[in-house]
């Protein structure tokens, strides 16, 4: 099949971008002709090209025909519906937080929706318009993450926090727990170091902390994996907790647990290195990327393309999706800047110099009023 896999952003390495890289690589191994399409390129595009994948950034330079498209946001879904009205159109929904990552609500824009956990499936099935929903599992390449532990692998000294979202008070709690235990904490992601090779970072770690895809990647590498991120935490992944945490997408909201610094310290101190090998078995059994690619190919083959809406309607919807994305990104950036300024104000007002200045200023203010 001639396949177009699309995501607006092919720049920073994140969960949805890594998913696209993984399935594109394995669909190509199955003999399909795969092209990645994105409007913003960077790290993800570089990794894709290094793996021998075709990358295109302009819709008018894409192949003239396609048997199927796989999209991950509504903007590119509308754009490719115009470009390929006769193709089977698949949408992979990764999030319940961002509107642009929800399936388009226009009948015919997409023909089927793939979800990777029960939490997102419930969200998609509750929407006003959702075509067939296929529940698959988040895929990882077991060979890419098949790292043996180094000579210090059983000492459990290096904690890797792999996240684009972990920051602020949540990160501070994890850092404090690690300091108390004498553990080395390394943050890889938007608020720490940037890495285009998460498999190498995971391979050098003794414990991996995070949410979503990176938890499964840690499991595939045979590492103890702890679910904890900006939205909450569910603790260690093991054969007993796996089913509930996987159904929730390892998002940190599967349980009612409240994880504070003391809980983090207790959990990290009680790590069982043997869970790493059990995690590797779970990842191989349930998250093998080759099996996921086979299921995707079968889904595409049985999907009947429905006629999309008129091209003028789709073009206008793509424009509105672009505007919405910009508004969401601006809101997130503004919120982040507000939090940064508030933390800076707190640091200033809690200092001794500020308190001294206020004490000196009180009689001056009194004299002015007099």
PDB file of N, CA, C and O in Angstrom, residues 5 35 53 79 99 101 116 132 136 138 145 162 189 216 224 232 235 260 352 358 360:
ATOM      1  N   UNK A   5       1.684   8.982   6.413  1.00  0.00           N
ATOM      2  CA  UNK A   5       1.540   9.121   7.862  1.00  0.00           C
ATOM      3  C   UNK A   5       1.839  10.568   8.222  1.00  0.00           C
ATOM      4  O   UNK A   5       2.911  11.087   7.861  1.00  0.00           O
ATOM      5  N   UNK A  35       5.392   7.422   3.437  1.00  0.00           N
ATOM      6  CA  UNK A  35       5.886   8.800   3.442  1.00  0.00           C
ATOM      7  C   UNK A  35       5.373   9.494   4.687  1.00  0.00           C
ATOM      8  O   UNK A  35       4.181   9.420   5.002  1.00  0.00           O
ATOM      9  N   UNK A  53      13.272   6.664   6.091  1.00  0.00           N
ATOM     10  CA  UNK A  53      11.895   7.014   5.779  1.00  0.00           C
ATOM     11  C   UNK A  53      11.852   8.289   4.937  1.00  0.00           C
ATOM     12  O   UNK A  53      12.692   9.178   5.097  1.00  0.00           O
ATOM     13  N   UNK A  79      -6.422  18.406   5.722  1.00  0.00           N
ATOM     14  CA  UNK A  79      -5.584  18.690   4.558  1.00  0.00           C
ATOM     15  C   UNK A  79      -5.446  17.455   3.662  1.00  0.00           C
ATOM     16  O   UNK A  79      -5.574  17.545   2.433  1.00  0.00           O
ATOM     17  N   UNK A  99      -7.854  19.637  21.868  1.00  0.00           N
ATOM     18  CA  UNK A  99      -8.938  19.461  20.909  1.00  0.00           C
ATOM     19  C   UNK A  99      -8.415  19.021  19.546  1.00  0.00           C
ATOM     20  O   UNK A  99      -9.043  18.216  18.850  1.00  0.00           O
ATOM     21  N   UNK A 101      -6.139  17.059  18.842  1.00  0.00           N
ATOM     22  CA  UNK A 101      -5.790  15.644  18.803  1.00  0.00           C
ATOM     23  C   UNK A 101      -7.011  14.741  18.957  1.00  0.00           C
ATOM     24  O   UNK A 101      -6.855  13.521  19.067  1.00  0.00           O
ATOM     25  N   UNK A 116      -5.208   3.996  21.876  1.00  0.00           N
ATOM     26  CA  UNK A 116      -4.144   3.172  22.445  1.00  0.00           C
ATOM     27  C   UNK A 116      -4.354   2.868  23.919  1.00  0.00           C
ATOM     28  O   UNK A 116      -3.485   2.262  24.554  1.00  0.00           O
ATOM     29  N   UNK A 132     -15.798   3.836  13.297  1.00  0.00           N
ATOM     30  CA  UNK A 132     -15.280   2.654  13.977  1.00  0.00           C
ATOM     31  C   UNK A 132     -14.078   3.021  14.854  1.00  0.00           C
ATOM     32  O   UNK A 132     -13.176   3.741  14.422  1.00  0.00           O
ATOM     33  N   UNK A 136      -6.003  -0.579  20.014  1.00  0.00           N
ATOM     34  CA  UNK A 136      -4.719  -1.255  19.926  1.00  0.00           C
ATOM     35  C   UNK A 136      -3.877  -0.842  21.132  1.00  0.00           C
ATOM     36  O   UNK A 136      -4.304  -0.024  21.942  1.00  0.00           O
ATOM     37  N   UNK A 138      -0.114   0.616  22.717  1.00  0.00           N
ATOM     38  CA  UNK A 138       1.017   1.468  22.360  1.00  0.00           C
ATOM     39  C   UNK A 138       2.206   0.588  21.952  1.00  0.00           C
ATOM     40  O   UNK A 138       2.630  -0.275  22.717  1.00  0.00           O
ATOM     41  N   UNK A 145      15.158  -1.187  22.193  1.00  0.00           N
ATOM     42  CA  UNK A 145      15.310  -0.934  23.630  1.00  0.00           C
ATOM     43  C   UNK A 145      15.916  -2.128  24.370  1.00  0.00           C
ATOM     44  O   UNK A 145      15.855  -2.205  25.601  1.00  0.00           O
ATOM     45  N   UNK A 162      11.952  10.977  32.373  1.00  0.00           N
ATOM     46  CA  UNK A 162      11.822  11.160  30.929  1.00  0.00           C
ATOM     47  C   UNK A 162      10.450  11.763  30.657  1.00  0.00           C
ATOM     48  O   UNK A 162       9.432  11.073  30.657  1.00  0.00           O
ATOM     49  N   UNK A 189      14.002  15.977  28.573  1.00  0.00           N
ATOM     50  CA  UNK A 189      12.730  16.455  28.039  1.00  0.00           C
ATOM     51  C   UNK A 189      12.758  17.962  27.888  1.00  0.00           C
ATOM     52  O   UNK A 189      13.820  18.593  27.972  1.00  0.00           O
ATOM     53  N   UNK A 216       6.479   2.416  28.725  1.00  0.00           N
ATOM     54  CA  UNK A 216       6.555   1.165  27.975  1.00  0.00           C
ATOM     55  C   UNK A 216       7.957   0.986  27.397  1.00  0.00           C
ATOM     56  O   UNK A 216       8.483  -0.131  27.338  1.00  0.00           O
ATOM     57  N   UNK A 224      13.094  -1.004  35.899  1.00  0.00           N
ATOM     58  CA  UNK A 224      11.985  -0.667  36.795  1.00  0.00           C
ATOM     59  C   UNK A 224      11.376   0.659  36.362  1.00  0.00           C
ATOM     60  O   UNK A 224      12.083   1.648  36.170  1.00  0.00           O
ATOM     61  N   UNK A 232      -0.120  13.444  37.874  1.00  0.00           N
ATOM     62  CA  UNK A 232      -0.305  12.540  39.000  1.00  0.00           C
ATOM     63  C   UNK A 232       0.655  11.376  38.921  1.00  0.00           C
ATOM     64  O   UNK A 232       1.593  11.356  38.119  1.00  0.00           O
ATOM     65  N   UNK A 235       2.685   4.966  40.726  1.00  0.00           N
ATOM     66  CA  UNK A 235       3.694   4.093  41.317  1.00  0.00           C
ATOM     67  C   UNK A 235       4.298   3.106  40.329  1.00  0.00           C
ATOM     68  O   UNK A 235       4.281   3.293  39.118  1.00  0.00           O
ATOM     69  N   UNK A 260       3.274  12.138  47.384  1.00  0.00           N
ATOM     70  CA  UNK A 260       4.037  13.292  47.838  1.00  0.00           C
ATOM     71  C   UNK A 260       5.510  12.897  47.965  1.00  0.00           C
ATOM     72  O   UNK A 260       5.909  11.794  47.578  1.00  0.00           O
ATOM     73  N   UNK A 352      15.114  37.620  52.926  1.00  0.00           N
ATOM     74  CA  UNK A 352      15.333  38.527  54.046  1.00  0.00           C
ATOM     75  C   UNK A 352      15.419  39.978  53.630  1.00  0.00           C
ATOM     76  O   UNK A 352      14.952  40.872  54.352  1.00  0.00           O
ATOM     77  N   UNK A 358      10.481  45.974  53.660  1.00  0.00           N
ATOM     78  CA  UNK A 358       9.107  46.248  54.092  1.00  0.00           C
ATOM     79  C   UNK A 358       9.094  46.845  55.499  1.00  0.00           C
ATOM     80  O   UNK A 358       8.307  47.763  55.788  1.00  0.00           O
ATOM     81  N   UNK A 360      11.444  48.620  56.908  1.00  0.00           N
ATOM     82  CA  UNK A 360      11.908  50.003  56.830  1.00  0.00           C
ATOM     83  C   UNK A 360      10.836  50.900  56.210  1.00  0.00           C
ATOM     84  O   UNK A 360      10.657  52.064  56.591  1.00  0.00           O
TER      85      UNK A 360
END
